[in-house]
Amino acid sequence: MSLDFSIVWQQFPQILSAFWNTIWIWIVATILAILLGFVVAALRRYGPLWLNLLLRLYVEVIRGTPFLIQLFLLYFGGPFIGLSLEPIPAGLLGMTVYGSAYFSEIFRAGFAAIPPGHIEAAECVGLSRGQIVRRILVPEMTMLVLPQIVNMAIILMKETAILSIITVPELTLVVGAIGSQQYAFVEAMTMLALFYWALVELSGWLGGLAEKKLSKFRFAH
């Protein structure tokens, strides 16, 4: 018995469509997760104690439960509380919430790593809290946490495979279905693994390139 990848490649239009679905879902979900994670981190740092405790619970629950279970509860349990979503919106929302908890911790660590003297100097020249966040905290923190952000973005890319359980037409669902239909499951899964490996390597390379480009703006402590 020998492997025949041509059987899978005959379905290239379907694979290409699934590939683009995977890419845009990952990009949109990652951007939304970063934005929500930043808001959560900022509110935990500057908000009242009760809000910090509430958001801490949110972060701990999301980080303490598998994404697979969260997605099941959102998609299949959502209708019981009036939240009925189609597969793609459910996948986007699930990935956004899941990623935001991890990004918030990345940003919180970035805030804590900024030297207090930088903030004190900004306060001495009369900058408001909002100006300090925009002009001091965000630029410095971005330089400090960029590698962690890239790493988390790569993790989210691989998590897109889990969206197949709620029938999101991404790579895993489509390639797996082709493999089953054509009795070429090994070929399909091998090709799927190569797709994800290539995406991860490309993302890592782009992240490293961005870090090198931005390193010249890194602030000295």
PDB file of N, CA, C and O in Angstrom, residues 69-85 90 93:
ATOM      1  N   ILE A  69     -14.261  22.586  25.335  1.00  0.00           N
ATOM      2  CA  ILE A  69     -15.447  22.623  26.180  1.00  0.00           C
ATOM      3  C   ILE A  69     -16.134  23.982  26.087  1.00  0.00           C
ATOM      4  O   ILE A  69     -17.370  24.072  26.020  1.00  0.00           O
ATOM      5  N   GLN A  70     -15.340  25.049  26.068  1.00  0.00           N
ATOM      6  CA  GLN A  70     -15.919  26.390  25.936  1.00  0.00           C
ATOM      7  C   GLN A  70     -16.713  26.508  24.643  1.00  0.00           C
ATOM      8  O   GLN A  70     -17.809  27.089  24.622  1.00  0.00           O
ATOM      9  N   LEU A  71     -16.168  25.964  23.576  1.00  0.00           N
ATOM     10  CA  LEU A  71     -16.832  26.061  22.277  1.00  0.00           C
ATOM     11  C   LEU A  71     -18.126  25.237  22.263  1.00  0.00           C
ATOM     12  O   LEU A  71     -19.146  25.685  21.721  1.00  0.00           O
ATOM     13  N   PHE A  72     -18.076  24.065  22.866  1.00  0.00           N
ATOM     14  CA  PHE A  72     -19.286  23.247  22.975  1.00  0.00           C
ATOM     15  C   PHE A  72     -20.380  23.993  23.740  1.00  0.00           C
ATOM     16  O   PHE A  72     -21.545  24.028  23.318  1.00  0.00           O
ATOM     17  N   LEU A  73     -20.015  24.585  24.878  1.00  0.00           N
ATOM     18  CA  LEU A  73     -20.996  25.290  25.702  1.00  0.00           C
ATOM     19  C   LEU A  73     -21.568  26.500  24.968  1.00  0.00           C
ATOM     20  O   LEU A  73     -22.768  26.789  25.063  1.00  0.00           O
ATOM     21  N   LEU A  74     -20.713  27.208  24.227  1.00  0.00           N
ATOM     22  CA  LEU A  74     -21.167  28.392  23.507  1.00  0.00           C
ATOM     23  C   LEU A  74     -22.120  28.027  22.382  1.00  0.00           C
ATOM     24  O   LEU A  74     -23.196  28.627  22.242  1.00  0.00           O
ATOM     25  N   TYR A  75     -21.747  27.021  21.597  1.00  0.00           N
ATOM     26  CA  TYR A  75     -22.525  26.696  20.398  1.00  0.00           C
ATOM     27  C   TYR A  75     -23.769  25.876  20.718  1.00  0.00           C
ATOM     28  O   TYR A  75     -24.866  26.159  20.218  1.00  0.00           O
ATOM     29  N   PHE A  76     -23.604  24.848  21.558  1.00  0.00           N
ATOM     30  CA  PHE A  76     -24.734  23.968  21.855  1.00  0.00           C
ATOM     31  C   PHE A  76     -25.520  24.411  23.093  1.00  0.00           C
ATOM     32  O   PHE A  76     -26.712  24.117  23.206  1.00  0.00           O
ATOM     33  N   GLY A  77     -24.855  25.105  24.008  1.00  0.00           N
ATOM     34  CA  GLY A  77     -25.549  25.571  25.208  1.00  0.00           C
ATOM     35  C   GLY A  77     -26.096  26.975  25.083  1.00  0.00           C
ATOM     36  O   GLY A  77     -27.012  27.355  25.825  1.00  0.00           O
ATOM     37  N   GLY A  78     -25.552  27.749  24.138  1.00  0.00           N
ATOM     38  CA  GLY A  78     -26.008  29.123  23.960  1.00  0.00           C
ATOM     39  C   GLY A  78     -27.506  29.272  23.740  1.00  0.00           C
ATOM     40  O   GLY A  78     -28.137  30.160  24.341  1.00  0.00           O
ATOM     41  N   PRO A  79     -28.128  28.441  22.907  1.00  0.00           N
ATOM     42  CA  PRO A  79     -29.575  28.582  22.674  1.00  0.00           C
ATOM     43  C   PRO A  79     -30.415  28.484  23.941  1.00  0.00           C
ATOM     44  O   PRO A  79     -31.513  29.037  23.998  1.00  0.00           O
ATOM     45  N   PHE A  80     -29.915  27.809  24.981  1.00  0.00           N
ATOM     46  CA  PHE A  80     -30.680  27.689  26.223  1.00  0.00           C
ATOM     47  C   PHE A  80     -30.774  29.014  26.967  1.00  0.00           C
ATOM     48  O   PHE A  80     -31.650  29.189  27.823  1.00  0.00           O
ATOM     49  N   ILE A  81     -29.861  29.954  26.656  1.00  0.00           N
ATOM     50  CA  ILE A  81     -29.922  31.283  27.288  1.00  0.00           C
ATOM     51  C   ILE A  81     -30.206  32.366  26.246  1.00  0.00           C
ATOM     52  O   ILE A  81     -29.955  33.547  26.486  1.00  0.00           O
ATOM     53  N   GLY A  82     -30.713  31.950  25.098  1.00  0.00           N
ATOM     54  CA  GLY A  82     -31.103  32.902  24.066  1.00  0.00           C
ATOM     55  C   GLY A  82     -29.987  33.341  23.151  1.00  0.00           C
ATOM     56  O   GLY A  82     -30.148  34.299  22.389  1.00  0.00           O
ATOM     57  N   LEU A  83     -28.841  32.650  23.197  1.00  0.00           N
ATOM     58  CA  LEU A  83     -27.704  33.003  22.345  1.00  0.00           C
ATOM     59  C   LEU A  83     -27.531  31.918  21.288  1.00  0.00           C
ATOM     60  O   LEU A  83     -26.829  30.925  21.492  1.00  0.00           O
ATOM     61  N   SER A  84     -28.187  32.109  20.155  1.00  0.00           N
ATOM     62  CA  SER A  84     -28.134  31.133  19.078  1.00  0.00           C
ATOM     63  C   SER A  84     -27.294  31.695  17.931  1.00  0.00           C
ATOM     64  O   SER A  84     -27.671  32.686  17.299  1.00  0.00           O
ATOM     65  N   LEU A  85     -26.140  31.087  17.687  1.00  0.00           N
ATOM     66  CA  LEU A  85     -25.186  31.602  16.708  1.00  0.00           C
ATOM     67  C   LEU A  85     -24.931  30.572  15.614  1.00  0.00           C
ATOM     68  O   LEU A  85     -24.930  29.367  15.863  1.00  0.00           O
ATOM     69  N   ALA A  90     -20.044  31.884  15.992  1.00  0.00           N
ATOM     70  CA  ALA A  90     -19.754  31.200  17.257  1.00  0.00           C
ATOM     71  C   ALA A  90     -18.258  30.920  17.388  1.00  0.00           C
ATOM     72  O   ALA A  90     -17.674  31.091  18.470  1.00  0.00           O
ATOM     73  N   LEU A  93     -16.472  34.273  18.113  1.00  0.00           N
ATOM     74  CA  LEU A  93     -16.695  34.700  19.494  1.00  0.00           C
ATOM     75  C   LEU A  93     -15.929  33.814  20.473  1.00  0.00           C
ATOM     76  O   LEU A  93     -15.297  34.317  21.409  1.00  0.00           O
TER      77      LEU A  93
END
